PDB file of C-alpha atoms in Angstrom:
ATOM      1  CA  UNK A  22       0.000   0.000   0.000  1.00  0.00           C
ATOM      2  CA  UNK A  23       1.057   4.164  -0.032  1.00  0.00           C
ATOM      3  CA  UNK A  24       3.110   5.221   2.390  1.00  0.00           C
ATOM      4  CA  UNK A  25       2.981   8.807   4.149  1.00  0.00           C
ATOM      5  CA  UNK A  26       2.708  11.130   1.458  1.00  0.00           C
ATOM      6  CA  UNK A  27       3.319  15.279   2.052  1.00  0.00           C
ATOM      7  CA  UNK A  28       2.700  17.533  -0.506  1.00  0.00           C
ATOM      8  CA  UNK A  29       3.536  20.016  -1.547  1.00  0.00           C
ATOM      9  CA  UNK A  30       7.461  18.658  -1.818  1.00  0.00           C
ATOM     10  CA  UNK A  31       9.046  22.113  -1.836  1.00  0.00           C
ATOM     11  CA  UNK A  32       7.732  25.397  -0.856  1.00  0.00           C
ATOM     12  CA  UNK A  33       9.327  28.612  -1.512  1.00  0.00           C
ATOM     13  CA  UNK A  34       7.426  31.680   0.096  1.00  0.00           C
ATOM     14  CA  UNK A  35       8.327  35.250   1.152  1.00  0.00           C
ATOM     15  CA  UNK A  36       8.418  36.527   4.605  1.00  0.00           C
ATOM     16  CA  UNK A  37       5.151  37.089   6.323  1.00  0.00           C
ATOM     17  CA  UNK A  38       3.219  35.011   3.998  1.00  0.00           C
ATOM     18  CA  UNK A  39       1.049  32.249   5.381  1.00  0.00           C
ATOM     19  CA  UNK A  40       1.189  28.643   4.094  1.00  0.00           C
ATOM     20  CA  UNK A  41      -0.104  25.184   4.373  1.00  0.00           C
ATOM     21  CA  UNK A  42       1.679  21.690   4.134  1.00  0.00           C
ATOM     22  CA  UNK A  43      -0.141  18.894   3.785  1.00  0.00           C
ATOM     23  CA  UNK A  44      -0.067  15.089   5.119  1.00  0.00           C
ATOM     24  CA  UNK A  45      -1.889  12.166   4.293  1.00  0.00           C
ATOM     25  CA  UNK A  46      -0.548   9.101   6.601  1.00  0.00           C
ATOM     26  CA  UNK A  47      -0.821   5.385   5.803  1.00  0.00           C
ATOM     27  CA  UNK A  48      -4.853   4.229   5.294  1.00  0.00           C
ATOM     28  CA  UNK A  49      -5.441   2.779   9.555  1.00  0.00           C
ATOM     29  CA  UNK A  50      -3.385   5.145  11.331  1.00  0.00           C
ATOM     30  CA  UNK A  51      -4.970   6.927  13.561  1.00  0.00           C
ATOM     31  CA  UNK A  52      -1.903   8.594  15.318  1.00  0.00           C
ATOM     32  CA  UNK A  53       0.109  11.717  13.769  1.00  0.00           C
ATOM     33  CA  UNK A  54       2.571  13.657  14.242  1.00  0.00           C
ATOM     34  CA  UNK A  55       4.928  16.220  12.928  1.00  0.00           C
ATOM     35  CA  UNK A  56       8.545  16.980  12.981  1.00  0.00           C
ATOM     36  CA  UNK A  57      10.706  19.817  12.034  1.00  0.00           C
ATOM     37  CA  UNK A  58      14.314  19.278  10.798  1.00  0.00           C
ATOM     38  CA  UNK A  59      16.444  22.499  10.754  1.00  0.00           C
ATOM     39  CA  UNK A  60      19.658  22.059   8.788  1.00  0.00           C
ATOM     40  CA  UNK A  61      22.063  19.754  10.347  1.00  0.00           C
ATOM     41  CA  UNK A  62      19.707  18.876  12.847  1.00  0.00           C
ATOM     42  CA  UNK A  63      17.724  15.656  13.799  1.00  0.00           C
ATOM     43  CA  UNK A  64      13.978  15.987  13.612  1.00  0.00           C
ATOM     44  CA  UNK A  65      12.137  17.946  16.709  1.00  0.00           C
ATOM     45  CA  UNK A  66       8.776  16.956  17.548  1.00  0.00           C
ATOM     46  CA  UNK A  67       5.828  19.204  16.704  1.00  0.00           C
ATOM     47  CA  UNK A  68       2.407  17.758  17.347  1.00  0.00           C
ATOM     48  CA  UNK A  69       1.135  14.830  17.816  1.00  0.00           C
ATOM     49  CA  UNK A  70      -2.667  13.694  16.908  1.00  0.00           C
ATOM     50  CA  UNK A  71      -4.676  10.939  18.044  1.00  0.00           C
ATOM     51  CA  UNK A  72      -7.748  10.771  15.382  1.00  0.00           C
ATOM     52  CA  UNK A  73      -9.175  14.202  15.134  1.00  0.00           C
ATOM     53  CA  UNK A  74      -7.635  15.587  18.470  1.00  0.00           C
ATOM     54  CA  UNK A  75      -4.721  17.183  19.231  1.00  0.00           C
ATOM     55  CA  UNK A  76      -3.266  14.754  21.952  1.00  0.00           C
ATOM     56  CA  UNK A  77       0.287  16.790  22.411  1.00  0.00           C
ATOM     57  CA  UNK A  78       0.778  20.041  20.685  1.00  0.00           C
ATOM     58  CA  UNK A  79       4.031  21.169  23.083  1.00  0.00           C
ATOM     59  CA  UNK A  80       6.495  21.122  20.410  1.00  0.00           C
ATOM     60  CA  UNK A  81       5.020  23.798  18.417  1.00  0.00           C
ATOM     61  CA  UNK A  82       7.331  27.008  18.690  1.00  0.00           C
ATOM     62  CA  UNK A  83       4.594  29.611  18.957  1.00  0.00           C
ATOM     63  CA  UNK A  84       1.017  30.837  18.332  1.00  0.00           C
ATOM     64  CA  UNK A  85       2.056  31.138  14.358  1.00  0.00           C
ATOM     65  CA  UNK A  86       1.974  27.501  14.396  1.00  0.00           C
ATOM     66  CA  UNK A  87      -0.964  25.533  14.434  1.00  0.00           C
ATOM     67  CA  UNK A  88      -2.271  22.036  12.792  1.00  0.00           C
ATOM     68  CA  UNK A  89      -5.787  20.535  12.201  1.00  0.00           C
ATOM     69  CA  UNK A  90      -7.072  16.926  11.413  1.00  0.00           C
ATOM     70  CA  UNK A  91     -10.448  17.687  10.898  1.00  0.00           C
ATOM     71  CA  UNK A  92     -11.236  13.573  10.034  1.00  0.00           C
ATOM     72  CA  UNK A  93      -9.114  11.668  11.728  1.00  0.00           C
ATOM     73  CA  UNK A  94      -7.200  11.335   8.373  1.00  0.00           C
ATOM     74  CA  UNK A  95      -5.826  13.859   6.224  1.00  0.00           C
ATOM     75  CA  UNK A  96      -3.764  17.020   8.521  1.00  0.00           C
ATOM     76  CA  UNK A  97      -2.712  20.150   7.683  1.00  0.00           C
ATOM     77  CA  UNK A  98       0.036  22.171   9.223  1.00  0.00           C
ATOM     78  CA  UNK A  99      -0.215  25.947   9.107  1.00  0.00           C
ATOM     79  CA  UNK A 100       2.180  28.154   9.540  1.00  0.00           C
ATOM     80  CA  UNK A 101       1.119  31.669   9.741  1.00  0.00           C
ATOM     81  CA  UNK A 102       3.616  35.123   9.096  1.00  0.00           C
ATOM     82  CA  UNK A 103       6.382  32.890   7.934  1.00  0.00           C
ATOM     83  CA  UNK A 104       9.662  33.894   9.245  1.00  0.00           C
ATOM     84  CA  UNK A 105      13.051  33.154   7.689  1.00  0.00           C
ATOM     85  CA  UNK A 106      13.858  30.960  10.989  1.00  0.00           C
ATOM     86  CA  UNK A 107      10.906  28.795   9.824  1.00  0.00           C
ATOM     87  CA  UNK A 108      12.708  27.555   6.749  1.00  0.00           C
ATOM     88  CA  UNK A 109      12.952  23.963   7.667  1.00  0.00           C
ATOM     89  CA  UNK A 110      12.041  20.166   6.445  1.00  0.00           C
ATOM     90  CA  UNK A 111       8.836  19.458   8.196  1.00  0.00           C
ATOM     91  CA  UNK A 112       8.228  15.822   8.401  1.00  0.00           C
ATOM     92  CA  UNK A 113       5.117  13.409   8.937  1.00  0.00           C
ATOM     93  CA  UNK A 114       4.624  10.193  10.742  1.00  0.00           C
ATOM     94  CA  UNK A 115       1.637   7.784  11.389  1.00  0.00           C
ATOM     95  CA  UNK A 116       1.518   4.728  13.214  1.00  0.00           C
ATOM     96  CA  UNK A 117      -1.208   2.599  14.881  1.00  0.00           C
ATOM     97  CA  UNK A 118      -2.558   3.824  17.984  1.00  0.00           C
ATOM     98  CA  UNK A 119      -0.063   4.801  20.589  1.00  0.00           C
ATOM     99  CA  UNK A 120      -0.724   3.919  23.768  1.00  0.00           C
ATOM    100  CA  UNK A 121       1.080   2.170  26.237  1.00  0.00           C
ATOM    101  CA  UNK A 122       3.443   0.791  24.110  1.00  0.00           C
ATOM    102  CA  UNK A 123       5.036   2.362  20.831  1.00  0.00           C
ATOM    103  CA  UNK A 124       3.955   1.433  17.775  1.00  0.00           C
ATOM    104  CA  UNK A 125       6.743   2.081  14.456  1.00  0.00           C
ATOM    105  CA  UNK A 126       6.188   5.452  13.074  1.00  0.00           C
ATOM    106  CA  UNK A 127       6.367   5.708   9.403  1.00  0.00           C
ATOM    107  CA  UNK A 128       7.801   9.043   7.824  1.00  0.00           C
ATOM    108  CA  UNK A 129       6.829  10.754   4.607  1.00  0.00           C
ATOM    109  CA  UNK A 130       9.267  12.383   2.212  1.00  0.00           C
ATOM    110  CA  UNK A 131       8.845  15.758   3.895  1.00  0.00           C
ATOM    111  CA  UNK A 132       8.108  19.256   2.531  1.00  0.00           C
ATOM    112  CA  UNK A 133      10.990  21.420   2.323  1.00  0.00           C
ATOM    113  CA  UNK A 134      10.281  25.185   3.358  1.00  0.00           C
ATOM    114  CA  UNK A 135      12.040  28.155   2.530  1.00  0.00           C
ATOM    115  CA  UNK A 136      11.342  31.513   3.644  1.00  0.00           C
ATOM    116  CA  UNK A 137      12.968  34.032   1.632  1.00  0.00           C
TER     117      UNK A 137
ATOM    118  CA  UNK B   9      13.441  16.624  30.115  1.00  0.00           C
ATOM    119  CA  UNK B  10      14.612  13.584  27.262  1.00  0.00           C
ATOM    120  CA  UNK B  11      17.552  14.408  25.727  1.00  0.00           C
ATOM    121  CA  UNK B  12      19.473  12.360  22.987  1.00  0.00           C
ATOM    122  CA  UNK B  13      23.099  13.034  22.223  1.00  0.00           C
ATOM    123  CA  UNK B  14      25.086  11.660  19.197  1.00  0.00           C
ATOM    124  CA  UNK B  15      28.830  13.284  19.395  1.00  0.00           C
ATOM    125  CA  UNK B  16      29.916  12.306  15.953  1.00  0.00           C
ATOM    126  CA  UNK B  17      28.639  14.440  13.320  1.00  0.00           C
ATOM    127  CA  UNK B  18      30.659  12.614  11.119  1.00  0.00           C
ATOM    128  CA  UNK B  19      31.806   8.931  10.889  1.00  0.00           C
ATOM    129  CA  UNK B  20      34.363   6.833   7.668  1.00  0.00           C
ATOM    130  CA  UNK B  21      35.419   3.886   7.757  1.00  0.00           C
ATOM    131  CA  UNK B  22      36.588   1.424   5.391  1.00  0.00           C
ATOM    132  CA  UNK B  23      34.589  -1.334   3.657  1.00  0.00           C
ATOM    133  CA  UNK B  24      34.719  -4.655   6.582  1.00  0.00           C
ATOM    134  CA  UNK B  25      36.010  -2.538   9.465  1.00  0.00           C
ATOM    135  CA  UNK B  26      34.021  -2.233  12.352  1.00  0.00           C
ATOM    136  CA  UNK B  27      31.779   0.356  13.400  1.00  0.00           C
ATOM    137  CA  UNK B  28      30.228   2.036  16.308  1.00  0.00           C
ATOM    138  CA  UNK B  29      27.890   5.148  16.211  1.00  0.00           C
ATOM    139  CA  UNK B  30      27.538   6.616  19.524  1.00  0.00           C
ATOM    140  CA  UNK B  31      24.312   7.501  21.682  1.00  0.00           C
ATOM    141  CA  UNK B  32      23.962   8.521  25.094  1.00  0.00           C
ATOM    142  CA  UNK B  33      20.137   9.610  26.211  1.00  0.00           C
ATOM    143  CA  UNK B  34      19.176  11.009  29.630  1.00  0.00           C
ATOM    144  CA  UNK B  35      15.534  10.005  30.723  1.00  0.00           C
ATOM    145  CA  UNK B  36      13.878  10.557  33.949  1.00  0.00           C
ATOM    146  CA  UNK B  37      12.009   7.239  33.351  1.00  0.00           C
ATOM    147  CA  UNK B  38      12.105   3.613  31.895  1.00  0.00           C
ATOM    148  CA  UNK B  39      13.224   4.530  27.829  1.00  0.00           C
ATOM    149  CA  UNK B  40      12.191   2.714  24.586  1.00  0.00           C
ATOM    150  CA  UNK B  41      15.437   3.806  22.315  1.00  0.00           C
ATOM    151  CA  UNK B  42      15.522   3.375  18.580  1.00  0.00           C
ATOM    152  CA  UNK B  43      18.006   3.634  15.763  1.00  0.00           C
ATOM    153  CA  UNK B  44      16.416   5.399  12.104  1.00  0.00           C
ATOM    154  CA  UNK B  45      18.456   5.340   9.018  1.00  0.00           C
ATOM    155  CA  UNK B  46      18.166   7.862   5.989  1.00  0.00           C
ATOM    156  CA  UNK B  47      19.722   6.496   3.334  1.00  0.00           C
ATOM    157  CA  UNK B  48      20.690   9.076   0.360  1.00  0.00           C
ATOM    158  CA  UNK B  49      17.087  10.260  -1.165  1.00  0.00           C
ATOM    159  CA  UNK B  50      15.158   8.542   0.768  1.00  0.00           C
ATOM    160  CA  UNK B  51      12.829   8.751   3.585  1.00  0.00           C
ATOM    161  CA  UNK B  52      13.515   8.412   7.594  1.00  0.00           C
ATOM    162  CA  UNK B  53      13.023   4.373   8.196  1.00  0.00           C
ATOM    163  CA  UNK B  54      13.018   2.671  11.411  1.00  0.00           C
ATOM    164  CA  UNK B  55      16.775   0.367  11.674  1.00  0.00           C
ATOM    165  CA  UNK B  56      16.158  -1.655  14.778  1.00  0.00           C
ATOM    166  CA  UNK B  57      14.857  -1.167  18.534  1.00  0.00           C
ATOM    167  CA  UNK B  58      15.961  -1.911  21.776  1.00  0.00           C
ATOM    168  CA  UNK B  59      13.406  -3.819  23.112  1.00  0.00           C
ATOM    169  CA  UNK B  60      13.448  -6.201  19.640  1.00  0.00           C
ATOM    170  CA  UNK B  61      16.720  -7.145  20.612  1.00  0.00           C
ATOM    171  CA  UNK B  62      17.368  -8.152  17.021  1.00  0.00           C
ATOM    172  CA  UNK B  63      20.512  -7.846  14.433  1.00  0.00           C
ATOM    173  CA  UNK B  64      19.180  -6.059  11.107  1.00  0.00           C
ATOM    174  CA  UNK B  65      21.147  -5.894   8.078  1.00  0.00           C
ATOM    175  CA  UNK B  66      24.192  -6.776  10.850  1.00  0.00           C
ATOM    176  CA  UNK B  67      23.661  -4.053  13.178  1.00  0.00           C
ATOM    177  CA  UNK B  68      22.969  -4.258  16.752  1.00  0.00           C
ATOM    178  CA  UNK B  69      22.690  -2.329  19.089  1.00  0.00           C
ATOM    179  CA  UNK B  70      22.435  -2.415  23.181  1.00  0.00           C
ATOM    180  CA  UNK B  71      20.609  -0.322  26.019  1.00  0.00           C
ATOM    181  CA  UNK B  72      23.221  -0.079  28.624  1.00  0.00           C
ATOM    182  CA  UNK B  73      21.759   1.854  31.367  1.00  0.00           C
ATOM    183  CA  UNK B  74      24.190   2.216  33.575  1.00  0.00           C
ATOM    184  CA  UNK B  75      25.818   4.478  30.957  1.00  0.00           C
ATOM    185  CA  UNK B  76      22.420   5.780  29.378  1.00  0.00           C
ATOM    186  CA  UNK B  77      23.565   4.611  25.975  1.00  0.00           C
ATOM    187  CA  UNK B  78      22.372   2.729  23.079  1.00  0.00           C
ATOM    188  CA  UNK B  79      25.427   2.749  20.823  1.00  0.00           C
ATOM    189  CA  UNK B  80      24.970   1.005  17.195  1.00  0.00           C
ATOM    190  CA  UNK B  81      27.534  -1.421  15.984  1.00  0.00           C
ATOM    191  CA  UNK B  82      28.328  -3.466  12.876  1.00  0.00           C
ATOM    192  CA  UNK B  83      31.387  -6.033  12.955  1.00  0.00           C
ATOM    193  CA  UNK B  84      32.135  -5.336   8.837  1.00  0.00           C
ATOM    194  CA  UNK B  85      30.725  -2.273   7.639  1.00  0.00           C
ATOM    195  CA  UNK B  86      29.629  -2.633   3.662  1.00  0.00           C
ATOM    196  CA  UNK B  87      29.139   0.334   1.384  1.00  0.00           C
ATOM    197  CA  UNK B  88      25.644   0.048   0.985  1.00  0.00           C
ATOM    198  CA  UNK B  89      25.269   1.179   4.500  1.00  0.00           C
ATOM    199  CA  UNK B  90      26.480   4.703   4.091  1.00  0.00           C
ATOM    200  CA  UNK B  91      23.330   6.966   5.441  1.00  0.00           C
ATOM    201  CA  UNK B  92      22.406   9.422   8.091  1.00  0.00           C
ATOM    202  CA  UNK B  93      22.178   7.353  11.173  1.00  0.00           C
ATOM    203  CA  UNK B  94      19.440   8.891  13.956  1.00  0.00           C
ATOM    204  CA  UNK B  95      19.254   7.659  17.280  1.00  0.00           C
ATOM    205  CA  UNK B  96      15.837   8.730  19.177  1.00  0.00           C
ATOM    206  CA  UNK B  97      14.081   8.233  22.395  1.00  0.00           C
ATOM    207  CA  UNK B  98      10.879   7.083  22.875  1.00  0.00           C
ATOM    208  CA  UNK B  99       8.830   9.020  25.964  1.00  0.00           C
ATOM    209  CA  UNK B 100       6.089  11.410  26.847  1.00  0.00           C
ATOM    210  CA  UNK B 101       3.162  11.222  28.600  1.00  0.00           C
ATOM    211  CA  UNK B 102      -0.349  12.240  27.444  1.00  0.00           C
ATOM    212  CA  UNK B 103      -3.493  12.343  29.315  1.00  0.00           C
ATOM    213  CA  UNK B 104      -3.814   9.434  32.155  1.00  0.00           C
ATOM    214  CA  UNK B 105      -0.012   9.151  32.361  1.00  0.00           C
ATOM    215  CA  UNK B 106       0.347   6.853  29.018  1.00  0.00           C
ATOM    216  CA  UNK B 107       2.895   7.004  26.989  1.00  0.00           C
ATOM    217  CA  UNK B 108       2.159   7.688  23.284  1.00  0.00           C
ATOM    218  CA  UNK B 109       5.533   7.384  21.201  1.00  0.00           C
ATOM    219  CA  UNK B 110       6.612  11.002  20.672  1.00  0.00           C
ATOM    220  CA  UNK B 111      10.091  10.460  19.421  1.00  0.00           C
ATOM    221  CA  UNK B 112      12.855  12.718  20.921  1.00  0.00           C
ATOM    222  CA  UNK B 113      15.921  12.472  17.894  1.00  0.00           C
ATOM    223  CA  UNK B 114      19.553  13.278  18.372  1.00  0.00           C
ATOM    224  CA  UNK B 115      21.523  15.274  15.813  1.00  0.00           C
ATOM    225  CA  UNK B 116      22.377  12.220  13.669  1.00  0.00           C
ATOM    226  CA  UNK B 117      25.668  10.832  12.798  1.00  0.00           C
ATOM    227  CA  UNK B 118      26.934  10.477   8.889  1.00  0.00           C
ATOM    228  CA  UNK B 119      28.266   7.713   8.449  1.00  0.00           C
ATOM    229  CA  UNK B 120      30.697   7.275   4.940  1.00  0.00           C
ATOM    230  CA  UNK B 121      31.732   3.594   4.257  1.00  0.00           C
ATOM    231  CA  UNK B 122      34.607   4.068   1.533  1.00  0.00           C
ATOM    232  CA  UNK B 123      35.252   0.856  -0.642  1.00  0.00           C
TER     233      UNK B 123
END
C-alpha cells in the first residue's frame, strides 16, 4: 500500500506570507505527528494527533503555528507570518494507535520550506 | 526533560572494518530507544529497537543503562550502508499518564563507508 505522502514537496514563500503543508498518513493510522528538521539537525517533535484531536501540541514554537485533522485522516500544518527561521524540512509520521506501548512510526518524504 | 546526544557528526570507515555510532540519552524514566536510518534520497526508516533485541542488516545495538547509551555497531561495515544514522528516544506522557511514542531524535551521525 502508499506510504505517508506530504505535498507540496518544496515550498518557496516570502516573509510574512502564510502557508499550508499537507499530510496524508498510511490508510489505519490513527496517530500523527509532525517533525521539524532544521539544517544539520535531527527531527524535533511538533504535534502529535490521536484521530481528530490534538493529543500533544508542546512542540510547536509559537502561536504562528498551528495544525488541524479535521477527520481523523488527512492534517494540515499551518504556519502563519512565515519567518526566515521557519525555513525547515517538516516531516510526517503515522503509526497505529499509541498507547502504552510504541507502535513504528512511518515518515513521509517531507516538505521542504524556505522563507525568503 | 529527554535528551538524545550523538557526538559524531561525522563517521568513515573502510569497507569490513568495524563500526560504532555513539548515543547517550538522559531520561527521567524507563526509555524505549531506537536507531532510524536515511539512506541518500530517501525517507527516515526505522533500523532496529531496543526492546526487539534483534541484528538487522548486521547491526545491533544495546541499552546499557548504567551508561544511558544505546550505541549502534556493525562487525564489517559494507558500502551500501552509508546513510544518516538517527538515534531517538521514545517518551512522553499524554493524558492518564500513558505514553504515546513522541520520538525525541539526536543530531544524527553520517556515516561514509569508503570501498
Amino acid at each position: 500500500g502508499a506510504g505517508v505522502s506530504q505535498t507540496p514537496s518544496n515550498k518557496v514563500t516570502e516573509k510574512g506570507k502564510y502557508v499550508e503543508l499537507r499530510c496524508d498518513p498510511i490508510s489505519g493510522h490513527t496517530a500523527l505527528y509532525w517533525y521539524r528538521q532544521s539544517l544539520g539537525q535531527g527531527p524535533e517533535f511538533l504535534i502529535y494527533f490521536q484521530g481528530t484531536g490534538a493529543a500533544d501540541d508542546s512542540g510547536l514554537p509559537n502561536d504562528r503555528f498551528f495544525a488541524v485533522r479535521p477527520e481523523g485522516s488527512v492534517s494540515t500544518l499551518k504556519i502563519q507570518r512565515t519567518e526566515r527561521g521557519d525555513s525547515a524540512v517538516y516531516l510526517c509520521a503515522s503509526s497505529l494507535p499509541s498507547g502504552r506501548k510504541y507502535n513504528e512510526q512511518f515518515f513521509g518524504p517531507g516538505t521542504r520550506l524556505t522563507v525568503l | 526533560a529527554q535528551r538524545v546526544t550523538q557526538p559524531e557528526k561525522l563517521l568513515s570507515v573502510f569497507k569490513g572494518a568495524p563500526v560504532e555510532l555513539k548515543c547517550n540519552y538522559s531520561y527521567s524514566g524507563s526509555p524505549e530507544l531506537f536507531w532510524y536510518v536515511q539512506y541518500s534520497r530517501q525517507r527516515l526508516q526505522l533500523l532496529l529497537r531496543h526492546i526487539s533485541r534483534e541484528s538487522i542488516k548486521g547491526f545491533t545495538a544495546d541499552l546499557n543503562k548504567g551508561e544511558t547509551s544505546f550505541h549502534l555497531k556493525k562487525p564489517f561495515a559494507q558500502e551500501e550502508d552509508s546513510a544518516m544514522y538517527y538515534c531517538a528516544l521514545s517518551g512522553g506522557a499524554g493524558a492518564g499518564g500513558t505514553s504515546y511514542g513522541k520520538l525525541t531524535f539526536g543530531q544524527g551521525t553520517i556515516l561514509t563507508v569508503h570501498p
